[in-house]
XYZ file of C-alpha atoms in Angstrom:
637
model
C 33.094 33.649 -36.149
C 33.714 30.609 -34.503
C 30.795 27.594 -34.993
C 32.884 24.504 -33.393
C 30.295 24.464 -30.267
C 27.480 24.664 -32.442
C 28.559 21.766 -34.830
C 29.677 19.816 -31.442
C 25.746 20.530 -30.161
C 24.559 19.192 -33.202
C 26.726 15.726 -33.573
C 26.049 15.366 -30.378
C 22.250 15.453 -31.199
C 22.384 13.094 -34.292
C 24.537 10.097 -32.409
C 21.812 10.735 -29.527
C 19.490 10.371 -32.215
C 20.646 7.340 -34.526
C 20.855 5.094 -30.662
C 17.221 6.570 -29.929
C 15.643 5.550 -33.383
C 17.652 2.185 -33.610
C 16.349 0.842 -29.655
C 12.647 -1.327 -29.391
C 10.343 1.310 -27.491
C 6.815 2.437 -26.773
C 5.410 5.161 -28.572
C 4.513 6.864 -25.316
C 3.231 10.923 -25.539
C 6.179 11.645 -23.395
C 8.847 10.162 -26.154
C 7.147 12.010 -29.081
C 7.748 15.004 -26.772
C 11.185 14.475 -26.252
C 11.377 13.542 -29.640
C 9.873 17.254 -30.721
C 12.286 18.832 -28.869
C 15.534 17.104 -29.763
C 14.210 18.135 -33.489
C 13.033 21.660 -32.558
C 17.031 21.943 -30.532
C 18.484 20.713 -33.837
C 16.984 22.971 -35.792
C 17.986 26.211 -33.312
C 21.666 25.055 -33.539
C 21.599 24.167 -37.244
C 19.788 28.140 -37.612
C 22.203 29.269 -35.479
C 25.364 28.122 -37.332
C 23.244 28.977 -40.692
C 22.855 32.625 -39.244
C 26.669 33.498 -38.524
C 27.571 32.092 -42.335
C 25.218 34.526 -43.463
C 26.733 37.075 -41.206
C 30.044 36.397 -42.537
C 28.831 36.514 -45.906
C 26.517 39.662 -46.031
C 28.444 41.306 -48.223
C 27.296 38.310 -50.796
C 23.824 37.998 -48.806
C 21.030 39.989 -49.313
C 20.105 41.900 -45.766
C 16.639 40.982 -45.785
C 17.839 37.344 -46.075
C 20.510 37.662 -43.069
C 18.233 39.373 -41.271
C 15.411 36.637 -41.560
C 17.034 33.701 -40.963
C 18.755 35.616 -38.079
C 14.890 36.346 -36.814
C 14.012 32.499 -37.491
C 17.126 31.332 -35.330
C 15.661 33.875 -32.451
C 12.276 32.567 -33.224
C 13.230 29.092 -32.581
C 15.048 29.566 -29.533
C 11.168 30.395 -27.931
C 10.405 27.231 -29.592
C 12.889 25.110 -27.563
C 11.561 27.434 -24.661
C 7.935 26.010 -25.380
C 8.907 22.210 -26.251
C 10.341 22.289 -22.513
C 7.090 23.744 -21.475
C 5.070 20.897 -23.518
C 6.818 18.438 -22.286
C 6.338 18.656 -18.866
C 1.936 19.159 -19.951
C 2.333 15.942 -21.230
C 2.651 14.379 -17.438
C 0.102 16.815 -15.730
C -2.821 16.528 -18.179
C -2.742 12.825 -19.343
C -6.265 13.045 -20.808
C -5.585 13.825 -24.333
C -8.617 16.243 -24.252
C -7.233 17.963 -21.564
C -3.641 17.974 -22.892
C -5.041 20.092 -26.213
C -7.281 22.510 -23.739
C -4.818 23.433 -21.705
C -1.743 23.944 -23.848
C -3.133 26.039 -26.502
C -2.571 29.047 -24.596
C 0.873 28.415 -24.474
C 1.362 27.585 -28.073
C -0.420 31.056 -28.647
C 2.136 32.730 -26.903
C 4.997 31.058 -28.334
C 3.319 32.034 -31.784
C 2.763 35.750 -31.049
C 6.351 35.584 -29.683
C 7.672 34.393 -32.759
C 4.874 37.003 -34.513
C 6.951 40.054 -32.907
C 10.554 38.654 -33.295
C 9.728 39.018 -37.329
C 8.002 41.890 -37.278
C 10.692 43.809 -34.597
C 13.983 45.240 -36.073
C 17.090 43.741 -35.570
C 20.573 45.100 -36.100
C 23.923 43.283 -36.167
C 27.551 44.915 -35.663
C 31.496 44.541 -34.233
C 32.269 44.008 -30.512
C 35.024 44.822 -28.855
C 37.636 46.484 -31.478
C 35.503 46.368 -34.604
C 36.724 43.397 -35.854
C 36.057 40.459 -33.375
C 32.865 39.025 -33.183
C 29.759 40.031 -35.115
C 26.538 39.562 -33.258
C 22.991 40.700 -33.368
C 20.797 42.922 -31.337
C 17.918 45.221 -31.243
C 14.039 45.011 -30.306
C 13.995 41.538 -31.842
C 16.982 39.940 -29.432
C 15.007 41.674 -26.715
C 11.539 40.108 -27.628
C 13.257 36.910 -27.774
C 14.559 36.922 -24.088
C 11.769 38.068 -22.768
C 9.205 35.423 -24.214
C 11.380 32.495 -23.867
C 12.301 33.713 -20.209
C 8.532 34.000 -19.895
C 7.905 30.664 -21.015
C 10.796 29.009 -19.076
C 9.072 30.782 -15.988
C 5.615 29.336 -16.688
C 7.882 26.149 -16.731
C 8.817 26.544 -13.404
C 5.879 27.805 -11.884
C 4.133 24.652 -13.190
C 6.424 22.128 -11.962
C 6.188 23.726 -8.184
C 2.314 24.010 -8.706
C 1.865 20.505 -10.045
C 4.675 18.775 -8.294
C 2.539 15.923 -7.940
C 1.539 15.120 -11.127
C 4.683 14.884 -12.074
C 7.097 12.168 -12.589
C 9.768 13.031 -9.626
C 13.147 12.092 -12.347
C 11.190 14.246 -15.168
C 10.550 17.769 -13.053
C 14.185 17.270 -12.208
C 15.777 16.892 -15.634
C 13.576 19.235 -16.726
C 14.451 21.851 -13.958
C 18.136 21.026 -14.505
C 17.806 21.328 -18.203
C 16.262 24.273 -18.124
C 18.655 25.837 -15.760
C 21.493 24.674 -17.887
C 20.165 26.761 -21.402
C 18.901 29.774 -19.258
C 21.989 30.346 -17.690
C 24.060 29.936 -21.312
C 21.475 32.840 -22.262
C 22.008 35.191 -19.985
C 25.675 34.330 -20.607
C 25.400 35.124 -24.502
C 23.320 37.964 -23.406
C 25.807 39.749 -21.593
C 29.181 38.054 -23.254
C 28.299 38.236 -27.294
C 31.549 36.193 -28.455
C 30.376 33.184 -25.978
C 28.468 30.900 -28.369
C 26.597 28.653 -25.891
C 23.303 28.196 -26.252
C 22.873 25.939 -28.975
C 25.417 23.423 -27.602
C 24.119 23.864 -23.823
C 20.414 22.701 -25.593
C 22.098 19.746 -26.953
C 23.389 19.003 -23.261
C 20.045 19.573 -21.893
C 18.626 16.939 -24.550
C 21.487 14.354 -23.424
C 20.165 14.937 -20.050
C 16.943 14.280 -20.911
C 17.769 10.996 -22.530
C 19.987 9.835 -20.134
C 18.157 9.990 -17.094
C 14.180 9.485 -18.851
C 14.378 9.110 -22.373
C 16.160 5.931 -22.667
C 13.900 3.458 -24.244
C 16.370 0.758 -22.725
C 15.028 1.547 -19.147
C 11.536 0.630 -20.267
C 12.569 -2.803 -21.205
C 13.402 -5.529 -18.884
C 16.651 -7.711 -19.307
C 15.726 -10.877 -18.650
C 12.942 -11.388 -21.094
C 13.446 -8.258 -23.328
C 9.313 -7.425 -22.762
C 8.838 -4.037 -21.640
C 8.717 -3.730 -17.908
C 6.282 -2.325 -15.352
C 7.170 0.851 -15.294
C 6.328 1.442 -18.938
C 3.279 -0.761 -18.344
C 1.575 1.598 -16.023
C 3.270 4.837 -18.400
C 1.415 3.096 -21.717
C -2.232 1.864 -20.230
C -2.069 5.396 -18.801
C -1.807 7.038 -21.718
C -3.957 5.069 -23.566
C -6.694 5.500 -20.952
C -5.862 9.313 -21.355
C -6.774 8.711 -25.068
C -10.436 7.636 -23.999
C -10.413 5.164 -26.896
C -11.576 1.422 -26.181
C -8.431 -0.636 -26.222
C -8.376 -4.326 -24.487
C -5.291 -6.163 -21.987
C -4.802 -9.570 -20.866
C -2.750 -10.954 -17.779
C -1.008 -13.699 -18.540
C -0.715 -15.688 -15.452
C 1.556 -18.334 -14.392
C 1.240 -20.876 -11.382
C 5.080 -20.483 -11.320
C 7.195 -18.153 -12.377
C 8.889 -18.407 -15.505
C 12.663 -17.837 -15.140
C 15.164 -18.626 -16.828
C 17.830 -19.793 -13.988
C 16.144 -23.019 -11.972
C 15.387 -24.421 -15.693
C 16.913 -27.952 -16.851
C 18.857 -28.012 -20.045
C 15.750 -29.839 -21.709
C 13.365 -27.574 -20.669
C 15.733 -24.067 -21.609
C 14.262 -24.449 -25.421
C 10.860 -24.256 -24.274
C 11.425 -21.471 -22.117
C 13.060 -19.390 -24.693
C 10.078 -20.738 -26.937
C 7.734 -18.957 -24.693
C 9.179 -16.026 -24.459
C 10.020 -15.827 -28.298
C 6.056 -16.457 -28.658
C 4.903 -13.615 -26.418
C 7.036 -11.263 -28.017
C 5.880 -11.499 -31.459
C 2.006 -11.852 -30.326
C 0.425 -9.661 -33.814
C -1.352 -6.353 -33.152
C 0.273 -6.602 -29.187
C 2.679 -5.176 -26.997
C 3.790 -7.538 -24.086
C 5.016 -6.078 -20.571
C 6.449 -8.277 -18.176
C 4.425 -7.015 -14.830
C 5.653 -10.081 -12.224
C 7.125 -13.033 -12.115
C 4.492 -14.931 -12.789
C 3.022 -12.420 -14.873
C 2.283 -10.979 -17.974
C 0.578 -8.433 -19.517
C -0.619 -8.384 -23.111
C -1.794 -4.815 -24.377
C -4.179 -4.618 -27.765
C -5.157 -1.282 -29.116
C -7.239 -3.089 -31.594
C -10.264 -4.171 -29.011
C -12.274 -5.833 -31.525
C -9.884 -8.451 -32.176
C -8.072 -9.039 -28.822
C -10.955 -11.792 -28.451
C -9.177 -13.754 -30.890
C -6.223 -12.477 -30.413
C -6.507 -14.492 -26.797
C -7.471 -17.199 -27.727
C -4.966 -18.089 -30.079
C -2.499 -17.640 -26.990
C -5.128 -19.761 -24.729
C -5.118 -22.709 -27.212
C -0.688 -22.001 -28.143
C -0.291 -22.464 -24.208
C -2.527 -25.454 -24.137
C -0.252 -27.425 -27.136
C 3.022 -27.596 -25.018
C 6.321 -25.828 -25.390
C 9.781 -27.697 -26.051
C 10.447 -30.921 -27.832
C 7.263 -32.408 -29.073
C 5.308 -30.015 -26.766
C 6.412 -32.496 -24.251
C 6.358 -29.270 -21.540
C 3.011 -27.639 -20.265
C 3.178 -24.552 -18.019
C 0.270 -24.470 -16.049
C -1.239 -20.519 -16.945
C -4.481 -18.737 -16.380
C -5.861 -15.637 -18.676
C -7.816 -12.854 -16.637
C -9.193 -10.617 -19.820
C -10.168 -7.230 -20.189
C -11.898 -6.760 -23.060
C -12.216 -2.618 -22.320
C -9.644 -1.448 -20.141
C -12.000 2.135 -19.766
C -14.319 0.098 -17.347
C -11.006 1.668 -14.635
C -9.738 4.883 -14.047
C -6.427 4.741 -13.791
C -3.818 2.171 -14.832
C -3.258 1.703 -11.391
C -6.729 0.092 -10.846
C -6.103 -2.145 -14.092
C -3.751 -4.131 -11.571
C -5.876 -3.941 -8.451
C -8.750 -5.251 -10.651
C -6.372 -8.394 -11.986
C -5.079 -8.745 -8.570
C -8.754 -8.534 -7.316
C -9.106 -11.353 -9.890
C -6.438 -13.771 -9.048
C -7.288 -13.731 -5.121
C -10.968 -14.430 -6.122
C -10.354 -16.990 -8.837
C -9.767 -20.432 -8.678
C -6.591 -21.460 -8.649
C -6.986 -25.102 -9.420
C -8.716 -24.637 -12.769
C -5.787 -24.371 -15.128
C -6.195 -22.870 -18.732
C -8.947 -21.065 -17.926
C -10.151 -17.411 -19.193
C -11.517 -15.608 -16.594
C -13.550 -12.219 -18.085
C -12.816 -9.182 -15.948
C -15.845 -7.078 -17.187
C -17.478 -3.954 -15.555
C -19.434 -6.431 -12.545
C -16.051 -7.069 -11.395
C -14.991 -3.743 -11.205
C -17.665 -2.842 -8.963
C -16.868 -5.313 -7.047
C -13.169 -4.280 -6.171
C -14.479 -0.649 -6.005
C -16.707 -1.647 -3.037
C -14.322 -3.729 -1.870
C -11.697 -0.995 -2.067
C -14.068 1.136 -0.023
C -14.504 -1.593 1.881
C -10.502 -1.804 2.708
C -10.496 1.884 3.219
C -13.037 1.961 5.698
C -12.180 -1.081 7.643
C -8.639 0.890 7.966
C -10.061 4.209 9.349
C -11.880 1.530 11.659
C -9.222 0.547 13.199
C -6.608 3.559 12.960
C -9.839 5.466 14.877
C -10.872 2.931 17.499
C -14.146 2.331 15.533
C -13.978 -1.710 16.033
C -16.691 -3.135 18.480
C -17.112 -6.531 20.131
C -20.391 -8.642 20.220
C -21.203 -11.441 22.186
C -23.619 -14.347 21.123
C -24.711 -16.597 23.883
C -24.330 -20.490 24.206
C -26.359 -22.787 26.060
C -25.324 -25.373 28.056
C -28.117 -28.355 27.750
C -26.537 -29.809 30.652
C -26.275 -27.123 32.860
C -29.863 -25.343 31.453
C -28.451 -22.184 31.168
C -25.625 -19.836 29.424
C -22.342 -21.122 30.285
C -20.163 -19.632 27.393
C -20.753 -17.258 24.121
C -18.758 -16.652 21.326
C -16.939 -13.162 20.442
C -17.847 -11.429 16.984
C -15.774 -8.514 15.588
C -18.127 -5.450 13.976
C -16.919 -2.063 12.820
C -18.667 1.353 12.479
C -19.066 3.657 9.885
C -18.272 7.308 9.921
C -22.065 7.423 10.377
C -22.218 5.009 13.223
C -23.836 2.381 11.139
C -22.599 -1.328 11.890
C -21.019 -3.063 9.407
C -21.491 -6.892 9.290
C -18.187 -9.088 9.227
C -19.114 -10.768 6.351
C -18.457 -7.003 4.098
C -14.826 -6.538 5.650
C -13.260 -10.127 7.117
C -12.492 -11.365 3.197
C -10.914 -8.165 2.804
C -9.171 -7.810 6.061
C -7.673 -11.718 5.169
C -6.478 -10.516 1.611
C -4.649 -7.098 2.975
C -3.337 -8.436 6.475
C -5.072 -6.140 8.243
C -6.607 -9.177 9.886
C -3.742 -9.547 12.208
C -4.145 -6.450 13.549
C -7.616 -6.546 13.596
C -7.673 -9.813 15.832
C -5.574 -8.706 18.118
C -7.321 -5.466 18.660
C -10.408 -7.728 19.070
C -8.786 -10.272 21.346
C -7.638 -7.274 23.397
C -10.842 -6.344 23.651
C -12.291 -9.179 25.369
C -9.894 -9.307 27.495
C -10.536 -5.696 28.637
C -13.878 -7.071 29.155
C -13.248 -9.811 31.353
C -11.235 -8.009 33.437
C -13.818 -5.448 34.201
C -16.836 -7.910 34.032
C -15.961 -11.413 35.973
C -17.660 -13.439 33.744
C -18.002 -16.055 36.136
C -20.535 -13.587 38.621
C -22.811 -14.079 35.238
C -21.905 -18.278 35.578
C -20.324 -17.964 32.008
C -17.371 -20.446 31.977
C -15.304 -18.845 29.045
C -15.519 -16.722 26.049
C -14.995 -17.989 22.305
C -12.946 -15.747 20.212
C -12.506 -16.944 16.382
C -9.167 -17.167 14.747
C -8.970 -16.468 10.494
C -6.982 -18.448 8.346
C -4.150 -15.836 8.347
C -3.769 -15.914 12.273
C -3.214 -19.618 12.025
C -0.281 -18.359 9.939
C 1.431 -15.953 12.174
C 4.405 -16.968 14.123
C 4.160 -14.873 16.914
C 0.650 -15.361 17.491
C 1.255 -17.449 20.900
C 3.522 -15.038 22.385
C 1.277 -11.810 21.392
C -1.922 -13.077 23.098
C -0.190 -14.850 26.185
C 1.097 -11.049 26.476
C -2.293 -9.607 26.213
C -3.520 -12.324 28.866
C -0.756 -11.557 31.242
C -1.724 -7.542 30.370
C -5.071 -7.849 31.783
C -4.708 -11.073 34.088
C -6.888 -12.977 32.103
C -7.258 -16.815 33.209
C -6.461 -18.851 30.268
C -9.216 -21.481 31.055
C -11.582 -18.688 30.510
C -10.484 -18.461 26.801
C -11.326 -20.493 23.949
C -10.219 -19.853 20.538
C -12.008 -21.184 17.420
C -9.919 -22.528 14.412
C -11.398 -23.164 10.939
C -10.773 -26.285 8.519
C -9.176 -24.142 6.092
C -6.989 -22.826 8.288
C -5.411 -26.505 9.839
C -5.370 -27.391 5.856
C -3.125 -24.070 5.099
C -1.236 -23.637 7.830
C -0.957 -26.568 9.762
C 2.450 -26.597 10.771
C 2.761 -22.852 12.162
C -0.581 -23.286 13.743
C 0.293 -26.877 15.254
C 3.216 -24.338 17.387
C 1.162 -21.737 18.248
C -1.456 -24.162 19.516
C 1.114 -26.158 21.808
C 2.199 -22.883 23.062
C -0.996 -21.897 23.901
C -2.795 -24.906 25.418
C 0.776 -25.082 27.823
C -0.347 -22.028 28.715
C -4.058 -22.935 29.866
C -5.831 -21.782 26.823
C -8.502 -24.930 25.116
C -9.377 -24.901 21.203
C -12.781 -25.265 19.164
C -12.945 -26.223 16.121
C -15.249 -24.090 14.334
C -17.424 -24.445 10.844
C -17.260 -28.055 11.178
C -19.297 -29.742 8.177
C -18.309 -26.998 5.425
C -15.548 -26.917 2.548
C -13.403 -29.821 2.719
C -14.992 -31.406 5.968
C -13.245 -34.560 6.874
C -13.019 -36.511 10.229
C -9.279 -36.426 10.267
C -9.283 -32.772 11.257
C -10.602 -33.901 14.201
C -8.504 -36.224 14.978
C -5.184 -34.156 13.660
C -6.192 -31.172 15.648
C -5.913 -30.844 19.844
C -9.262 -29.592 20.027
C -11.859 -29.938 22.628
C -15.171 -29.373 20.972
C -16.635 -29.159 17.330
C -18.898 -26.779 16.014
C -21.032 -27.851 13.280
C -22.084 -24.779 11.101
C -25.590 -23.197 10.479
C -25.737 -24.885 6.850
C -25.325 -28.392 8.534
C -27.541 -27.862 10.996
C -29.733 -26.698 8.583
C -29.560 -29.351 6.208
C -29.763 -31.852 9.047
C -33.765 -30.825 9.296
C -34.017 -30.800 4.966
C -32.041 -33.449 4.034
C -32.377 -37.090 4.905
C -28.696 -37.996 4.386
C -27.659 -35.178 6.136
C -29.452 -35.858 9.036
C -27.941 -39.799 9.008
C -24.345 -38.614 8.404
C -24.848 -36.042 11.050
C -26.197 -38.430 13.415
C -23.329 -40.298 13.066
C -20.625 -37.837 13.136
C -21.984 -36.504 16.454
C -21.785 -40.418 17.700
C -17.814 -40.216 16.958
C -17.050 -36.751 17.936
C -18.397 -38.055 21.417
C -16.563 -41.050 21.515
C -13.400 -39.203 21.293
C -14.596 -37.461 24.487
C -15.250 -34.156 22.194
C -18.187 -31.778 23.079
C -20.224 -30.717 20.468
C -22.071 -27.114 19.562
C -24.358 -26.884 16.651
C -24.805 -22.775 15.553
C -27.443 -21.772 13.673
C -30.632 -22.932 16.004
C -33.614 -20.785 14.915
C -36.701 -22.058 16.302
C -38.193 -24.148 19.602
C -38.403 -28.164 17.464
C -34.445 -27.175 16.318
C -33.754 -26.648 19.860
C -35.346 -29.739 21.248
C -34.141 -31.780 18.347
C -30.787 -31.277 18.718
C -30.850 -31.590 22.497
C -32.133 -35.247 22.359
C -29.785 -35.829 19.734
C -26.775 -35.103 22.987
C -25.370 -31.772 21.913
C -23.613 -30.244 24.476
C -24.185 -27.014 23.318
C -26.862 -24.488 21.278
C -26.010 -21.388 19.677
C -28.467 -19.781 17.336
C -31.125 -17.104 17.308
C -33.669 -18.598 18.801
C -32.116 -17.744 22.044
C -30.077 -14.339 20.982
C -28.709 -12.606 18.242
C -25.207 -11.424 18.625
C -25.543 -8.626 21.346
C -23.245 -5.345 22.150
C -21.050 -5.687 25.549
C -23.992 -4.404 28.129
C -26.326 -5.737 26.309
C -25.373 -9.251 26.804
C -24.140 -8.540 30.116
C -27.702 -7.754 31.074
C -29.076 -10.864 29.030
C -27.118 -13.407 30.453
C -27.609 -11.901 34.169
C -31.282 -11.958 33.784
C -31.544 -15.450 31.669
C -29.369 -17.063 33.916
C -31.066 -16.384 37.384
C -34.155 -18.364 35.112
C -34.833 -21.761 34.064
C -34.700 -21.386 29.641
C -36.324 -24.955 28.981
C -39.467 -22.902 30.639
């Protein structure tokens, strides 16, 4: 009988194998289940070619012999059956817990499969003319088809049922490896002298390799780290292990390529990324640009093990450590305190966003506090989108009051959602979020819409209010198009742009200063006047005022607090309300709580009070009805 397929199936198998062993990879559960079935394959075809020498030679070969390693080639075609089976367990049940539970049924079956095949007769004989090919059959050959069809079925019926547990590129190699062997089975089955199962299992394993298994797709090229896609593959895993094991992002303030380097600098960066590769006890993944993740099994002793790299960065890279990259370390010291590998990055991106940037070298500690905190604010995200994709976003109004005029002449427009359970959530849980995501730009406009709506169905001016303040976040200021989207809405609902007043924030003139500069030309062409609001917090500073085309200035709650506390508050606030109205700038303080704030701050010439002392922030009727029936009365009674 012919063996040249077999012996091609099985070179083929040990050149897939000596590239495998010889490549830098991760000892992920998926490899060591490729790995078992490349073996397991290897050892079918090497049975199988070991079965038709002792067919040839049974005149020389004891029969019970032939006919056991002929059983033991049939038993380990169920075996390739079940490593095909096993490896697709390995992505649905990632827990390792779970991964023993739920597989032991099928190892059972494969066993008392392989149980019968031995214990079954099996006969062997002469097709065709009596002197072709010898081949084997009986209850054994039967057994054989029908458990490893069984099993190859259970394969299938998985993959459909658990489609999305499964790694897309895996169910399909699988699926087309297993359709490959099956159908070289039922070929053999029907056509004895067509040898093709052991070298289609050797194709099925080179498909396997070639579009998973490849440990060079888990690496990436420019720093030879192992890349993000093995990342989230290896934390998941070892989360599935439920063993304490510890990470740390390595984070750059720029990124660190190689292109965009001088000559003199090209040592250090190749000194960097020489260091990071051989960190002891580690494995390092490059997950951005700018960052790095450093993986320790050993929790115990990442501690150290992060330090050292804290206090290597700190030294300098390059010639004399004449070159200092500018890096932060967010550490996990138990990556269990998330779920799922995808969290792990949330929680570091949670991190960065929250950290401060301008402290370099630092180790920030990403314990389990944290994690709460980007759960709820996950929740948070989650429910301010179903806010908006379900119309669940409401506008309040807080009144102003005009000392000059002795009444309400203006009030200022605050965004609220709603629970599922109608509960109102206060800005302050959702507006850091809605900043971080983007969401904030369609948030403002839907709130800016809004109050439009509003003044188009309520003339504001039958209730002697002048205009309405709506505020504007940092990433507004930011937005391009923001001119042209809200002239639109104006023109929409015929909206007179004197009647509008939008608030701007230090922060955002500091970070976006150029883009908002345009929209804010655009804008006051169009009619539209500008406040600028939370004057006297962060990085307060005169020359905003005078940068910025505003009209008036709002000093905060915590100045006008401090103002009746504080001594030198109250003189530099005394004198910053002297300048603001010498540049012909009206001035509203917020936060005004009680009767003496009130009358304080009017003989000190503020044009306007906002604060609770007259109202709280108020739904649409309800400050409809407030500033009809306060208006038609005197307030200083």
């Amino acid at each position: 009988m012919n063996i040249k397929m077999q012996c091609c199936g099985v070179i083929l198998l040990v050149v897939l194998l000596f590239f495998y062993i010889r490549q830098k990879r991760i000892s992920l559960n998926t490899q060591r289940a490729f790995l078992q079935a490349v073996f397991v394959t290897l050892g079918c075809i090497l049975l199988d070619i070991l079965s038709i020498i002792v067919l040839n030679h049974r005149d020389i070969v004891p029969d019970l012999i032939v006919k056991f390693i002929c059983k033991s080639y049939l038993a380990s075609l169920v075996g390739v059956a079940l490593c095909g089976l096993l490896y697709v367990c390995v992505d649905i049940y990632t827990k390792k817990s779970d991964y023993r539970k739920k597989t032991r049924k099928y190892d059972l079956a494969a066993c008392v499969g392989m149980l019968v095949i031995y214990c079954l007769p099996i006969y062997y004989g002469y097709a065709k003319d009596g002197k072709t090919v010898l081949y084997t059959y009986g209850a054994s050959v039967v057994s054989t088809y029908i458990f490893a069809v069984g099993l190859l079925i259970v394969n299938f019926h998985l993959m459909k049922k658990e489609k999305d547990r499964i790694n897309p590129l895996r169910r399909e190699a699988v699926r087309l490896w297993m359709l490959v062997w099956m159908g070289a089975s039922l070929i053999q089955f029907f056509h004895n002298s067509l040898l093709l199962v052991g070298y289609m299992s050797a194709i099925g394993m080179m498909i396997l390799y070639l579009k998973l298994e490849n440990p060079e797709s888990n690496l990436d090229r420019q720093t030879g780290m192992f890349s993000h896609s093995a990342l989230m593959l290896y934390i998941g895993q070892l989360l599935g292990k439920e063993q304490k094991f510890a990470a740390a992002a390595l984070v750059l303030n720029s990124p660190l390529h190689e292109n965009g380097h001088s000559s003199r600098n090209r040592a250090a960066y190749m000194e960097v990324l020489e260091f990071l590769l051989h960190i002891s006890g580690a494995l390092v993944f490059k997950n951005m640009e700018d960052e790095f993740l450093i993986v320790f099994e050993d929790a115990d002793t990442a501690r150290d093990s992060v330090g050292r790299i804290q206090e290597r960065f700190q030294a300098g890279w390059g010639n004399g450590g004449r070159y200092y990259i500018k890096f932060n370390i967010i550490f996990i010291p138990d990556v269990r305190v998330v779920d799922n590998a995808e969290d792990m990055l949330f929680l570091i991106h949670n991190v960065r966003q929250n950290s401060n940037e301008s402290a370099q070298g630092k180790l920030v500690l990403a314990d389990r506090s944290r994690v709460e905190q980007m759960y709820r604010d996950r929740e948070t995200e989650k429910l301010l989108e179903r806010a908006i994709d379900e119309d669940r976003v409401e506008v309040f109004y807080q009144p102003i009051f005009s000392t000059k005029e002795g009444r309400f002449t203006s009030a200022e427009a605050l965004v609220r959602i709603r629970d599922e359970n109608g509960k109102i959530v206060p800005p302050g849980v959702f507006i850091g979020i809605a900043e971080q995501n983007g969401a904030i730009l369609s948030l403002g406009k839907m709130v800016f819409e809004k109050v439009c709506r509003m003044m188009k169905e309520n003339d504001i001016r039958k209730y002697g209010m002048h205009y309405l303040e709506i505020n504007l976040s940092v990433v507004q200021c930011a937005y391009e198009h923001l001119a042209e989207d809200y002239i639109k809405i104006m023109e929409k609902y015929e909206v007179l742009p004197e009647q509008v007043n939008l608030e701007i924030t230090e922060s955002a003139s500091l970070e976006a200063k150029a883009v908002l500069l345009q929209n804010m030309e655009k804008l006051m062409a169009y009619g539209v006047r500008f406040s600028l609001d939370d004057f006297g917090t962060g990085q307060s500073n005169l020359n905003y005022i005078v940068d910025m085309p505003v009209d008036i200035v709002k000093f905060d709650r915590e100045m006008t607090t401090a103002y009746f506390e504080n001594e030198k508050a109250k003189y530099v606030m005394d004198h910053a309300i002297r300048m603001i109205h010498g540049m012909g700038l009206s001035v509203v303080s917020e936060g005004i709580e009680t009767k003496e704030q009130f009358e304080e701050m009017e003989q000190l010439g503020i044009c306007y009070i906002q604060g609770y002392y007259f109202s709280r922030p108020l739904p649409q009727q309800e400050f409809l009805e407030f500033v009809r029936e306060r208006n038609g009365r005197n307030e200083r009674a």
